[in-house]
PDB file of C-alpha atoms in Angstrom:
ATOM      1  CA  UNK B  26    -113.809  57.588-136.071  1.00 79.00           C
ATOM      2  CA  UNK B  27    -113.922  60.075-133.249  1.00 88.00           C
ATOM      3  CA  UNK B  28    -111.726  59.834-130.160  1.00 88.00           C
ATOM      4  CA  UNK B  29    -113.472  57.603-127.607  1.00 85.00           C
ATOM      5  CA  UNK B  30    -114.839  59.377-124.528  1.00 87.00           C
ATOM      6  CA  UNK B  31    -112.681  57.139-122.328  1.00 85.00           C
ATOM      7  CA  UNK B  32    -109.634  59.016-123.604  1.00 86.00           C
ATOM      8  CA  UNK B  33    -111.217  62.443-123.796  1.00 87.00           C
ATOM      9  CA  UNK B  34    -112.174  62.368-120.136  1.00 89.00           C
ATOM     10  CA  UNK B  35    -109.250  60.285-118.865  1.00 90.00           C
ATOM     11  CA  UNK B  36    -107.866  63.049-116.655  1.00 93.00           C
ATOM     12  CA  UNK B  37    -111.257  63.747-115.091  1.00 94.00           C
ATOM     13  CA  UNK B  38    -111.864  60.043-114.489  1.00 94.00           C
ATOM     14  CA  UNK B  39    -108.430  59.655-112.912  1.00 94.00           C
ATOM     15  CA  UNK B  40    -108.954  62.653-110.666  1.00 95.00           C
ATOM     16  CA  UNK B  41    -112.278  61.154-109.543  1.00 95.00           C
ATOM     17  CA  UNK B  42    -110.533  57.883-108.638  1.00 96.00           C
ATOM     18  CA  UNK B  43    -107.844  59.746-106.700  1.00 96.00           C
ATOM     19  CA  UNK B  44    -110.456  61.768-104.801  1.00 96.00           C
ATOM     20  CA  UNK B  45    -112.336  58.578-103.917  1.00 96.00           C
ATOM     21  CA  UNK B  46    -109.133  56.895-102.719  1.00 96.00           C
ATOM     22  CA  UNK B  47    -108.193  60.031-100.774  1.00 95.00           C
ATOM     23  CA  UNK B  48    -111.570  60.165 -99.055  1.00 95.00           C
ATOM     24  CA  UNK B  49    -111.804  56.426 -98.283  1.00 94.00           C
ATOM     25  CA  UNK B  50    -108.203  56.198 -97.057  1.00 92.00           C
ATOM     26  CA  UNK B  51    -108.548  59.499 -95.214  1.00 92.00           C
ATOM     27  CA  UNK B  52    -105.249  60.802 -96.542  1.00 89.00           C
ATOM     28  CA  UNK B  53    -104.958  64.536 -96.887  1.00 89.00           C
ATOM     29  CA  UNK B  54    -104.163  64.941-100.591  1.00 90.00           C
ATOM     30  CA  UNK B  55    -104.622  63.241-103.938  1.00 92.00           C
ATOM     31  CA  UNK B  56    -100.814  63.078-104.147  1.00 88.00           C
ATOM     32  CA  UNK B  57    -100.833  60.761-101.128  1.00 90.00           C
ATOM     33  CA  UNK B  58    -103.793  58.899-102.606  1.00 92.00           C
ATOM     34  CA  UNK B  59    -101.742  58.346-105.771  1.00 93.00           C
ATOM     35  CA  UNK B  60     -99.035  56.495-103.842  1.00 91.00           C
ATOM     36  CA  UNK B  61    -101.642  54.437-102.016  1.00 93.00           C
ATOM     37  CA  UNK B  62    -103.365  53.540-105.291  1.00 96.00           C
ATOM     38  CA  UNK B  63    -100.113  52.694-107.046  1.00 94.00           C
ATOM     39  CA  UNK B  64     -98.898  50.525-104.169  1.00 94.00           C
ATOM     40  CA  UNK B  65    -102.106  48.496-103.941  1.00 96.00           C
ATOM     41  CA  UNK B  66    -102.183  47.982-107.704  1.00 97.00           C
ATOM     42  CA  UNK B  67     -98.593  46.705-107.614  1.00 95.00           C
ATOM     43  CA  UNK B  68     -99.330  44.326-104.749  1.00 96.00           C
ATOM     44  CA  UNK B  69    -102.247  42.879-106.719  1.00 98.00           C
ATOM     45  CA  UNK B  70    -100.289  42.761-110.004  1.00 97.00           C
ATOM     46  CA  UNK B  71     -97.525  40.701-108.364  1.00 96.00           C
ATOM     47  CA  UNK B  72    -100.084  37.954-107.846  1.00 97.00           C
ATOM     48  CA  UNK B  73    -101.229  37.714-111.458  1.00 97.00           C
ATOM     49  CA  UNK B  74     -99.698  36.096-114.513  1.00 95.00           C
ATOM     50  CA  UNK B  75     -98.942  38.350-117.480  1.00 94.00           C
ATOM     51  CA  UNK B  76    -102.121  37.202-119.245  1.00 95.00           C
ATOM     52  CA  UNK B  77    -104.193  37.811-116.128  1.00 97.00           C
ATOM     53  CA  UNK B  78    -102.599  41.230-115.659  1.00 96.00           C
ATOM     54  CA  UNK B  79    -103.492  42.283-119.179  1.00 96.00           C
ATOM     55  CA  UNK B  80    -107.050  41.009-118.779  1.00 97.00           C
ATOM     56  CA  UNK B  81    -107.362  42.936-115.502  1.00 98.00           C
ATOM     57  CA  UNK B  82    -105.881  46.078-117.045  1.00 97.00           C
ATOM     58  CA  UNK B  83    -108.655  45.974-119.624  1.00 96.00           C
ATOM     59  CA  UNK B  84    -111.193  46.435-116.822  1.00 97.00           C
ATOM     60  CA  UNK B  85    -109.612  49.687-115.611  1.00 97.00           C
ATOM     61  CA  UNK B  86    -110.126  53.277-116.737  1.00 94.00           C
ATOM     62  CA  UNK B  87    -107.355  54.572-119.017  1.00 94.00           C
ATOM     63  CA  UNK B  88    -105.116  56.347-116.487  1.00 96.00           C
ATOM     64  CA  UNK B  89    -105.527  53.691-113.800  1.00 96.00           C
ATOM     65  CA  UNK B  90    -104.707  51.106-116.475  1.00 96.00           C
ATOM     66  CA  UNK B  91    -101.535  53.008-117.322  1.00 96.00           C
ATOM     67  CA  UNK B  92    -100.574  53.166-113.656  1.00 95.00           C
ATOM     68  CA  UNK B  93    -101.245  49.441-113.263  1.00 97.00           C
ATOM     69  CA  UNK B  94     -98.800  48.498-116.035  1.00 96.00           C
ATOM     70  CA  UNK B  95     -96.205  51.215-115.340  1.00 94.00           C
ATOM     71  CA  UNK B  96     -92.756  49.965-114.295  1.00 90.00           C
ATOM     72  CA  UNK B  97     -93.883  46.370-114.732  1.00 93.00           C
ATOM     73  CA  UNK B  98     -91.197  43.723-115.001  1.00 90.00           C
ATOM     74  CA  UNK B  99     -93.076  40.999-116.799  1.00 84.00           C
ATOM     75  CA  UNK B 100     -90.472  38.375-115.941  1.00 85.00           C
ATOM     76  CA  UNK B 101     -90.980  38.880-112.221  1.00 88.00           C
ATOM     77  CA  UNK B 102     -92.243  35.664-110.628  1.00 94.00           C
ATOM     78  CA  UNK B 103     -95.879  35.489-109.570  1.00 95.00           C
ATOM     79  CA  UNK B 104     -96.193  35.397-105.796  1.00 95.00           C
ATOM     80  CA  UNK B 105     -99.066  33.832-103.871  1.00 96.00           C
ATOM     81  CA  UNK B 106    -101.647  35.866-102.039  1.00 96.00           C
ATOM     82  CA  UNK B 107    -100.636  36.362 -98.423  1.00 94.00           C
ATOM     83  CA  UNK B 108    -102.308  37.545 -95.261  1.00 93.00           C
ATOM     84  CA  UNK B 109    -103.734  41.046 -95.352  1.00 92.00           C
ATOM     85  CA  UNK B 110    -101.069  42.359 -92.898  1.00 92.00           C
ATOM     86  CA  UNK B 111     -98.273  40.874 -95.054  1.00 94.00           C
ATOM     87  CA  UNK B 112     -99.691  42.428 -98.233  1.00 93.00           C
ATOM     88  CA  UNK B 113    -100.147  45.727 -96.352  1.00 92.00           C
ATOM     89  CA  UNK B 114     -96.401  45.617 -95.596  1.00 90.00           C
ATOM     90  CA  UNK B 115     -95.849  45.361 -99.350  1.00 91.00           C
ATOM     91  CA  UNK B 116     -98.088  48.402 -99.856  1.00 86.00           C
ATOM     92  CA  UNK B 117     -95.978  50.348 -97.378  1.00 84.00           C
ATOM     93  CA  UNK B 118     -92.713  49.325 -99.060  1.00 82.00           C
ATOM     94  CA  UNK B 119     -93.371  51.569-102.090  1.00 78.00           C
ATOM     95  CA  UNK B 120     -91.578  54.874-101.430  1.00 76.00           C
ATOM     96  CA  UNK B 121     -91.258  53.821 -97.789  1.00 68.00           C
ATOM     97  CA  UNK B 122     -90.163  57.246 -96.529  1.00 69.00           C
ATOM     98  CA  UNK B 123     -93.013  59.043 -98.296  1.00 71.00           C
ATOM     99  CA  UNK B 124     -95.849  56.519 -98.108  1.00 66.00           C
ATOM    100  CA  UNK B 125     -98.603  57.579 -95.719  1.00 73.00           C
ATOM    101  CA  UNK B 126    -101.052  54.842 -96.672  1.00 77.00           C
ATOM    102  CA  UNK B 127    -103.296  53.680 -93.835  1.00 76.00           C
ATOM    103  CA  UNK B 128    -103.456  50.099 -92.582  1.00 83.00           C
ATOM    104  CA  UNK B 129    -106.708  49.802 -94.526  1.00 91.00           C
ATOM    105  CA  UNK B 130    -105.135  50.779 -97.864  1.00 93.00           C
ATOM    106  CA  UNK B 131    -106.035  47.582 -99.733  1.00 94.00           C
ATOM    107  CA  UNK B 132    -109.659  47.773 -98.661  1.00 95.00           C
ATOM    108  CA  UNK B 133    -109.822  51.523 -99.298  1.00 94.00           C
ATOM    109  CA  UNK B 134    -108.387  51.289-102.807  1.00 95.00           C
ATOM    110  CA  UNK B 135    -110.375  48.255-103.877  1.00 96.00           C
ATOM    111  CA  UNK B 136    -113.614  49.822-102.648  1.00 95.00           C
ATOM    112  CA  UNK B 137    -112.821  53.056-104.470  1.00 96.00           C
ATOM    113  CA  UNK B 138    -111.881  51.287-107.696  1.00 96.00           C
ATOM    114  CA  UNK B 139    -114.928  49.019-107.648  1.00 95.00           C
ATOM    115  CA  UNK B 140    -117.045  52.167-107.833  1.00 94.00           C
ATOM    116  CA  UNK B 141    -115.286  53.048-111.117  1.00 95.00           C
ATOM    117  CA  UNK B 142    -115.376  49.579-112.676  1.00 95.00           C
ATOM    118  CA  UNK B 143    -117.942  47.209-114.120  1.00 95.00           C
ATOM    119  CA  UNK B 144    -118.399  45.138-110.973  1.00 94.00           C
ATOM    120  CA  UNK B 145    -119.817  42.068-112.713  1.00 95.00           C
ATOM    121  CA  UNK B 146    -116.883  41.918-115.151  1.00 97.00           C
ATOM    122  CA  UNK B 147    -114.470  42.434-112.258  1.00 97.00           C
ATOM    123  CA  UNK B 148    -116.085  39.676-110.219  1.00 95.00           C
ATOM    124  CA  UNK B 149    -116.073  37.296-113.192  1.00 96.00           C
ATOM    125  CA  UNK B 150    -112.388  38.004-113.789  1.00 97.00           C
ATOM    126  CA  UNK B 151    -111.500  37.516-110.117  1.00 97.00           C
ATOM    127  CA  UNK B 152    -113.392  34.203-110.011  1.00 96.00           C
ATOM    128  CA  UNK B 153    -111.224  33.023-112.900  1.00 96.00           C
ATOM    129  CA  UNK B 154    -108.103  33.849-110.877  1.00 96.00           C
ATOM    130  CA  UNK B 155    -108.791  32.477-107.403  1.00 95.00           C
ATOM    131  CA  UNK B 156    -110.837  32.802-104.223  1.00 95.00           C
ATOM    132  CA  UNK B 157    -107.901  34.815-102.818  1.00 96.00           C
ATOM    133  CA  UNK B 158    -108.291  37.333-105.645  1.00 96.00           C
ATOM    134  CA  UNK B 159    -111.986  37.676-104.818  1.00 96.00           C
ATOM    135  CA  UNK B 160    -111.149  38.192-101.168  1.00 95.00           C
ATOM    136  CA  UNK B 161    -108.466  40.791-101.983  1.00 95.00           C
ATOM    137  CA  UNK B 162    -111.151  42.843-103.732  1.00 96.00           C
ATOM    138  CA  UNK B 163    -113.652  42.433-100.905  1.00 91.00           C
ATOM    139  CA  UNK B 164    -115.941  39.894-102.524  1.00 90.00           C
ATOM    140  CA  UNK B 165    -117.286  36.867-100.723  1.00 83.00           C
ATOM    141  CA  UNK B 166    -115.608  33.640-101.746  1.00 75.00           C
ATOM    142  CA  UNK B 167    -118.802  31.663-101.163  1.00 62.00           C
ATOM    143  CA  UNK B 168    -120.109  29.712-104.149  1.00 49.00           C
ATOM    144  CA  UNK B 169    -123.147  31.524-105.572  1.00 51.00           C
TER     145      UNK B 169
END
């Protein structure tokens, strides 16, 4: 079997995600976008069980998936979704002295990532988690 395209173009796909995060968050470099992306992924991961986290990781492109699971302490307790300002504080706590994420980081990252994901699979997954998960990712929580 040949190497799947997902792995052959992983670096290009990751760079495209970083550029989209950079542009949406209006940060000046992809290095700053990386911290913003990583922080938002961690904030979301803290609110998922291990099984949910692995299911979510399967929806991500290879390098984003790796970033999502990096430095994960699986025994860490799951925390409930909080207000957007409270979760934004969590975003800012990653590398506090070097984190230039905007106040809109969660929205910026989720919008950028949705462009690089199968939106129907994402939405189905989020529905299985909670209305708060849907809201985190910018989906309406109204029953369809």
